[in-house]
mmCIF file of C-alpha atoms and ligand atoms in Angstrom:
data_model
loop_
_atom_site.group_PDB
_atom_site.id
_atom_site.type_symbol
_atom_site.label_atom_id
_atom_site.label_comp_id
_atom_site.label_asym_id
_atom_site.label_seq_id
_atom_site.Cartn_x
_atom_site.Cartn_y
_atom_site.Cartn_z
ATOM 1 C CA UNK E 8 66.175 -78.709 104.396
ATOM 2 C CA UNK E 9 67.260 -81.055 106.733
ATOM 3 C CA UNK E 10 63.784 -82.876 105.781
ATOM 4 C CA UNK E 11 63.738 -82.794 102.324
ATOM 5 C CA UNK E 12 67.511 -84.430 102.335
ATOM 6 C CA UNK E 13 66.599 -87.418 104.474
ATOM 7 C CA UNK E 14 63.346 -88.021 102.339
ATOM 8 C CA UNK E 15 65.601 -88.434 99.311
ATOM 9 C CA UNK E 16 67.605 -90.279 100.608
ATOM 10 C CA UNK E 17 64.503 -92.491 101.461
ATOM 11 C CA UNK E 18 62.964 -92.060 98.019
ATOM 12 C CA UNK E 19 66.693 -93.504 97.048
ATOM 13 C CA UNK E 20 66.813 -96.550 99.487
ATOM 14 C CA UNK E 21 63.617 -97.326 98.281
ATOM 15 C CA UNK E 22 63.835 -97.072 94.436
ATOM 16 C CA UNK E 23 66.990 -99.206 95.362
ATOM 17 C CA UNK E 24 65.144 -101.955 96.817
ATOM 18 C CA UNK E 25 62.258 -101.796 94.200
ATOM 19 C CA UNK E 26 65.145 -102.532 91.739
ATOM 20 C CA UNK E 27 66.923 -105.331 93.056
ATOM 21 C CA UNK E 28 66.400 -108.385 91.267
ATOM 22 C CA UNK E 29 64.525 -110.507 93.228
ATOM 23 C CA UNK E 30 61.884 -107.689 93.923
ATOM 24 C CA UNK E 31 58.276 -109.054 92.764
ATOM 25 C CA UNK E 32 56.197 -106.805 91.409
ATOM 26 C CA UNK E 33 52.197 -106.977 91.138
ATOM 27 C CA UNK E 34 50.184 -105.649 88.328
ATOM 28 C CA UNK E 35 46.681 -105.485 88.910
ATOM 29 C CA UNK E 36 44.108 -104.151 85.638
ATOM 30 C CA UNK E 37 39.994 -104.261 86.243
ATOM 31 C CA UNK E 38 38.457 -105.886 83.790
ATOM 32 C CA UNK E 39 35.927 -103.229 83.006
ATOM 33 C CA UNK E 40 36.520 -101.922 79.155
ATOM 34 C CA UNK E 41 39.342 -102.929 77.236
ATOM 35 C CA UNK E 42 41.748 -102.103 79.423
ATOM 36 C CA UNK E 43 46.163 -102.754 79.008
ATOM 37 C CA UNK E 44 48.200 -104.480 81.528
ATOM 38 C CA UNK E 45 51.969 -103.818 81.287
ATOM 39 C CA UNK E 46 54.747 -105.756 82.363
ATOM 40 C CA UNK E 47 57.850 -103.672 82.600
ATOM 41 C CA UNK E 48 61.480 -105.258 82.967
ATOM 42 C CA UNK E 49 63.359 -102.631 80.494
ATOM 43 C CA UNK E 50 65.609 -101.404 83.225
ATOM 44 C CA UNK E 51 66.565 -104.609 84.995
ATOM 45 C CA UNK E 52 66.428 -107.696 83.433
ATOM 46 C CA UNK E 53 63.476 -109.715 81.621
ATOM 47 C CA UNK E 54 60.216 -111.028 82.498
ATOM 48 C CA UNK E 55 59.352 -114.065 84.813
ATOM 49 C CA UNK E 56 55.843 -114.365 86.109
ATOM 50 C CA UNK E 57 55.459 -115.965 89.182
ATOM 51 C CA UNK E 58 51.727 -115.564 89.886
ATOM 52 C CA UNK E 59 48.653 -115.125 87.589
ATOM 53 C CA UNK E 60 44.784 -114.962 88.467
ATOM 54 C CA UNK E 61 42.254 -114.078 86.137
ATOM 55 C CA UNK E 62 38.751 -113.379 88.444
ATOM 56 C CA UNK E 63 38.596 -112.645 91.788
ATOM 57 C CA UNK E 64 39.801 -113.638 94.920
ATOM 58 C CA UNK E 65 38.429 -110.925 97.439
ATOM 59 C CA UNK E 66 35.728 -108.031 97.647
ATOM 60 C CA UNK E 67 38.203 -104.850 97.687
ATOM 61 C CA UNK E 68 40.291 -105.351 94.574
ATOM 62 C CA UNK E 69 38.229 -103.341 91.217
ATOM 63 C CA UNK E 70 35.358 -102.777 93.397
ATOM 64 C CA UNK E 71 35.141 -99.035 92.703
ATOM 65 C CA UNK E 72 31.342 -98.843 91.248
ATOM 66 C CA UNK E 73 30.572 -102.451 91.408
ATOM 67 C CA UNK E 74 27.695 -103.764 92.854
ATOM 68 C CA UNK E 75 28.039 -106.310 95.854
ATOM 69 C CA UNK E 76 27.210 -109.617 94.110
ATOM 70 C CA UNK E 77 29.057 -108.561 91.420
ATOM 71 C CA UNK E 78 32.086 -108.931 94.003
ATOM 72 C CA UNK E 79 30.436 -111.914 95.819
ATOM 73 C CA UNK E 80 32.434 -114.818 94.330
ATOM 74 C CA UNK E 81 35.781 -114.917 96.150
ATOM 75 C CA UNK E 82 37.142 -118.059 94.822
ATOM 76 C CA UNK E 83 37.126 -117.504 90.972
ATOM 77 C CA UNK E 84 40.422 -118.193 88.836
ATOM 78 C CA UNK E 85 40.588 -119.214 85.287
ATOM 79 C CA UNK E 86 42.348 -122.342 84.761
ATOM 80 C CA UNK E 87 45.857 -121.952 82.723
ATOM 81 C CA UNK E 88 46.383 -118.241 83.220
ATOM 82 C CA UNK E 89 49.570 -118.539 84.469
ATOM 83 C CA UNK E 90 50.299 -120.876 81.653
ATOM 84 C CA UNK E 91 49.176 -118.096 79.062
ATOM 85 C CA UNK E 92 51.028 -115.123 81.001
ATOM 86 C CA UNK E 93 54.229 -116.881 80.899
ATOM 87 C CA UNK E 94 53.850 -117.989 77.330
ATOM 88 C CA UNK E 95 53.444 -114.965 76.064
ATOM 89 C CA UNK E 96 55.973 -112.660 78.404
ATOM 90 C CA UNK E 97 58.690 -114.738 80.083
ATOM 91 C CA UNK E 98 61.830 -113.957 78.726
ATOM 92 C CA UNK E 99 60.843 -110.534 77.051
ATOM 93 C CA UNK E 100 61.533 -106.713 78.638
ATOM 94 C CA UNK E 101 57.921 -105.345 77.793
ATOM 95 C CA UNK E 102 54.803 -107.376 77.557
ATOM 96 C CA UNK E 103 51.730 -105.692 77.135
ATOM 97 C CA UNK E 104 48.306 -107.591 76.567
ATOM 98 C CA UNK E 105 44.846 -107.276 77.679
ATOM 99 C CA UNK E 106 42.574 -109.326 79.435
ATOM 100 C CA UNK E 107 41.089 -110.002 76.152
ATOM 101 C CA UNK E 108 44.012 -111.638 75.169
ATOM 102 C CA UNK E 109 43.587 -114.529 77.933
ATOM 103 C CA UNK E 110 40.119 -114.438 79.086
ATOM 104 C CA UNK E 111 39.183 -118.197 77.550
ATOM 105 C CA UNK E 112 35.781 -118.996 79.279
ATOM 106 C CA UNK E 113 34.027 -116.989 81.803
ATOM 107 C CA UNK E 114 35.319 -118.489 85.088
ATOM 108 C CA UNK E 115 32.165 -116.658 87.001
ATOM 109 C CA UNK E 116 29.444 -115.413 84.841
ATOM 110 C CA UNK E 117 28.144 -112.303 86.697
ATOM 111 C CA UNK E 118 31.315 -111.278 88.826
ATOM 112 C CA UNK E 119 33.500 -108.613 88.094
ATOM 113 C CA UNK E 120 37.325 -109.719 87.854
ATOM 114 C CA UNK E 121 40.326 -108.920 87.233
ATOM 115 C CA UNK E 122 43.828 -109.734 86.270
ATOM 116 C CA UNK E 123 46.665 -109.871 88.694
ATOM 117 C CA UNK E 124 50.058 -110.847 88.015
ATOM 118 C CA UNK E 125 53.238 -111.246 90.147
ATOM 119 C CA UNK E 126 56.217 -111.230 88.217
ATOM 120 C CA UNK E 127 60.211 -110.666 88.967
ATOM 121 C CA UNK E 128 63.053 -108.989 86.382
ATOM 122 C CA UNK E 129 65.626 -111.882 85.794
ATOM 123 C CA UNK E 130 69.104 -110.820 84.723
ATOM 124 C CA UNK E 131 69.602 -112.334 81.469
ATOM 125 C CA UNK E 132 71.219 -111.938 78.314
ATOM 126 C CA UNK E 133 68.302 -110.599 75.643
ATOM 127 C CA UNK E 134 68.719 -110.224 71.970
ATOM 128 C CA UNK E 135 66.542 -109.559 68.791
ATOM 129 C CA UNK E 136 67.490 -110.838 65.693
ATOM 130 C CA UNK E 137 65.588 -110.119 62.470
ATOM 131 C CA UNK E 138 64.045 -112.509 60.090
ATOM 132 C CA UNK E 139 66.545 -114.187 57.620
ATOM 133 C CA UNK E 140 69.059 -113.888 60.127
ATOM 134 C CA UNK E 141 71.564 -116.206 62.005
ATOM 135 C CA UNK E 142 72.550 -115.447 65.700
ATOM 136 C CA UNK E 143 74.373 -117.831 67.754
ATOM 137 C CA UNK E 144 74.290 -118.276 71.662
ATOM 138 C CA UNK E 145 77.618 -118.809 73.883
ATOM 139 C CA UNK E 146 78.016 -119.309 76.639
ATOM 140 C CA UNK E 147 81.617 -119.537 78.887
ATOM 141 C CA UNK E 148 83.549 -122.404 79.532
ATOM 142 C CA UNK E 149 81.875 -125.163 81.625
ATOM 143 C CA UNK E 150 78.192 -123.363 81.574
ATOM 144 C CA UNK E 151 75.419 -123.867 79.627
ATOM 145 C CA UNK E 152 72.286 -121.827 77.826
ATOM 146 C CA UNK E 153 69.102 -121.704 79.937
ATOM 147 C CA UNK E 154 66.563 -120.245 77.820
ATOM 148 C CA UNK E 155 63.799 -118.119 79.190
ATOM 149 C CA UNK E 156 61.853 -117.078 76.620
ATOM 150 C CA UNK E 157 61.642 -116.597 72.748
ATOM 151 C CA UNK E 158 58.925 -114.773 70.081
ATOM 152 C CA UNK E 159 58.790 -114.603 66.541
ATOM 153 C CA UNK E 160 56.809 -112.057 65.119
ATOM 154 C CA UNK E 161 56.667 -108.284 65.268
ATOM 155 C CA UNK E 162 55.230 -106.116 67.834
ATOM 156 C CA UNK E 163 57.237 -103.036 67.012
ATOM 157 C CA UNK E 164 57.355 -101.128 63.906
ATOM 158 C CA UNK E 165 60.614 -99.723 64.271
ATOM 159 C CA UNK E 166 62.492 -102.640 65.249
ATOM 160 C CA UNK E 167 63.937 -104.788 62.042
ATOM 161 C CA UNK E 168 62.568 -102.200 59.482
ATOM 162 C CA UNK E 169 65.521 -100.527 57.304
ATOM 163 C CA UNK E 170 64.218 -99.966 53.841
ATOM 164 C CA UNK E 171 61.291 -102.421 54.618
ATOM 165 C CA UNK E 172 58.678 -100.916 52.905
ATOM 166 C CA UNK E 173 55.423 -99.927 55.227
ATOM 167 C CA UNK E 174 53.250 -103.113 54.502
ATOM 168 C CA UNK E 175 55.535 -104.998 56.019
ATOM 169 C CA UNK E 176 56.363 -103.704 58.979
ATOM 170 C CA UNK E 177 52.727 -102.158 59.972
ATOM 171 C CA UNK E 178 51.207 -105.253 61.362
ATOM 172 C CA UNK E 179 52.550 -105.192 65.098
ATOM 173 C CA UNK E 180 50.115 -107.872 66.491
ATOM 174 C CA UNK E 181 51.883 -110.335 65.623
ATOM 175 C CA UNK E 182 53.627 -113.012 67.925
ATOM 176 C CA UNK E 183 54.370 -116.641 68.979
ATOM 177 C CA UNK E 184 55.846 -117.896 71.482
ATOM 178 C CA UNK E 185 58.006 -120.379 70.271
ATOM 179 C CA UNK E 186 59.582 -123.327 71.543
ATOM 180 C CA UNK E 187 62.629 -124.937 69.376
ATOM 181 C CA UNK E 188 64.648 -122.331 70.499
ATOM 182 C CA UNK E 189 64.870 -123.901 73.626
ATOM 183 C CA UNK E 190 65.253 -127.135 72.342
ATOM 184 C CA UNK E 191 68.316 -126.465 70.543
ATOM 185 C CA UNK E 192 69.880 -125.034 72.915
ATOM 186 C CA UNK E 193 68.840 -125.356 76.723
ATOM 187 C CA UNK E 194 71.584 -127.349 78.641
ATOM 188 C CA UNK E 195 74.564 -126.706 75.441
ATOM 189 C CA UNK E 196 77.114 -124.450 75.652
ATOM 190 C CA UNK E 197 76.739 -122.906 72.231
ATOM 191 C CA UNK E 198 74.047 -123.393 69.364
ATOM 192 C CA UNK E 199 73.227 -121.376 66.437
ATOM 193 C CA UNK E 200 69.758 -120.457 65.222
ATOM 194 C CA UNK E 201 68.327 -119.505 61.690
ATOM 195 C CA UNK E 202 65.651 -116.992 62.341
ATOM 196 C CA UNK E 203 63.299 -117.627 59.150
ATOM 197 C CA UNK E 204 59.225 -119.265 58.680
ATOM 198 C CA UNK E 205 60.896 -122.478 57.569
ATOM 199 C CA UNK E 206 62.320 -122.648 61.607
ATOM 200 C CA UNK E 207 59.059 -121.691 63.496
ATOM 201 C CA UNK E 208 56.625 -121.351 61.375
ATOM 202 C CA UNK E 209 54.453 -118.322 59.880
ATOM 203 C CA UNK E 210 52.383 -116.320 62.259
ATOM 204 C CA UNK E 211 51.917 -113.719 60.148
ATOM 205 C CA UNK E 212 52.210 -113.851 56.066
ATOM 206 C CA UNK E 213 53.876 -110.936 54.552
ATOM 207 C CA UNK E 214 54.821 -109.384 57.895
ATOM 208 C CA UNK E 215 58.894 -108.943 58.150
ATOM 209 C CA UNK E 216 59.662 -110.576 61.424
ATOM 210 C CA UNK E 217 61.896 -111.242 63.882
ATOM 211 C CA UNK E 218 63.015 -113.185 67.174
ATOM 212 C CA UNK E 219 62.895 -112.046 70.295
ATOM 213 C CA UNK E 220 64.659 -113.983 72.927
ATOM 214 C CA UNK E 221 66.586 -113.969 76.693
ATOM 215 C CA UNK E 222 68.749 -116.464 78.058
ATOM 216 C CA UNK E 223 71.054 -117.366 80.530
ATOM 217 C CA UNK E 224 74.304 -119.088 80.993
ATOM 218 C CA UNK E 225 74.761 -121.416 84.023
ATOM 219 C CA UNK E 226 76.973 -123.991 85.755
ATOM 220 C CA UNK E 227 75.078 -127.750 85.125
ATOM 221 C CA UNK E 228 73.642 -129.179 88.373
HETATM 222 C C1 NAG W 321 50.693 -111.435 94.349
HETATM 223 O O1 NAG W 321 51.437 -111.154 95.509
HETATM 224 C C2 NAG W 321 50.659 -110.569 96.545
HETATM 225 C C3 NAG W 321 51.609 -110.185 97.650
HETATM 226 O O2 NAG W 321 52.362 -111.280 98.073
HETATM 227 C C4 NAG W 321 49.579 -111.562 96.999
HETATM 228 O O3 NAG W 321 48.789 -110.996 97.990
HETATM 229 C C5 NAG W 321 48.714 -111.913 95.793
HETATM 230 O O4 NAG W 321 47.777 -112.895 96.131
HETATM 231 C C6 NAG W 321 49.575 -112.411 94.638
HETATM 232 N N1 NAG W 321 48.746 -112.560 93.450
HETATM 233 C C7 NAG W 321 48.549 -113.715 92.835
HETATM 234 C C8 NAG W 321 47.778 -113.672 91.584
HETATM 235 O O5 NAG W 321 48.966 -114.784 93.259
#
């Protein structure tokens, strides 16, 4: 008894410390079939990767049924993954993708690698507003908007779909990162955004969209 009451009391300390904010977390998915890596900041915050490596940078990690040479090359990283990784999930709650979805060249033809990301839950204020809409960003007195992230697109069907008819709300592959957001609005205290194509563009014709997007507010250096 006596047992079982310190262990969950363990089991609380450490779910505590796993969900403080500064916590990094590391995802690691073998790059065998098609296989889904998932970045998970629903709880606590959004996305920021830290650290990205597509290949392979030791013999242990994936080795499970590889053949040695296929684990031989310990110095193999794809240029601009953690260019690609934050483009697509900085600033968002969930990001899910597949190594498919960043693999541009083959950084060692013949090894077996892998994707690893490091990436921390940043308290921020998130918000998704649906296409043809108008949201505006405030911050308080004296600070000003840092954006971390924004998306337009649709990766959800639920989300932005009352009395949408099916057709437009069943494509859910369907985002861009996009950048005026920030533009607008980093370093201002307020700014207002039109969420429509004519603002960032199309990604995906006759898909009802939406934006995606976290910021924060902060006293100017
Ligand atoms: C992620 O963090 C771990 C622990 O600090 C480190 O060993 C690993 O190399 C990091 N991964 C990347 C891709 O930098």
């Amino acid at each position: 008894m006596l047992f079982l009451r310190l262990s969950s009391a363990l089991l609380l300390t450490a779910t505590c410390f796993l969900m403080t904010a500064d916590a990094i977390e590391t995802v690691t998915t073998c790059d065998n079939t098609i296989s889904v890596q998932r970045l998970n900041c629903a709880e606590n915050g959004v996305i920021s990767v830290q650290e990205a490596l597509y290949g392979r940078s030791d013999r242990v990690t994936c080795s499970e049924g590889r053949f040695p040479h296929q684990l031989a090359d310990t110095s193999c990283s794809q240029p601009g993954t953690l260019d690609a990784l934050r483009r697509r999930c900085n600033g968002r709650k969930v990001c899910e993708l597949n190594t498919d979805t960043i693999k541009s060249t083959d950084p060692c033809y013949g090894i077996s690698k892998y994707l690893q990301t490091n990436y921390t839950c940043l308290p921020a204020i998130h918000r998704i507003v649906c296409e043809n809409s108008f949201t505006s960003l405030q911050c308080d007195e004296g600070q000003v908007i840092n954006v971390y992230g924004a998306h337009y697109g649709r990766l959800d069907r639920s989300i932005c779909s009352f009395q949408r008819p099916a057709f437009e709300t069943q494509n859910v592959l369907c985002s861009r990162p996009v950048s005026s957001v920030a533009e607008r609005c980093n370093g201002r205290n307020s700014c207002s955004i039109k969420v429509s194509n004519g603002e960032f563009g199309d990604p995906c014709y006759g898909t009802f969209k939406y934006l995606e997007m976290s910021y924060t507010c902060l006293y100017p250096e």
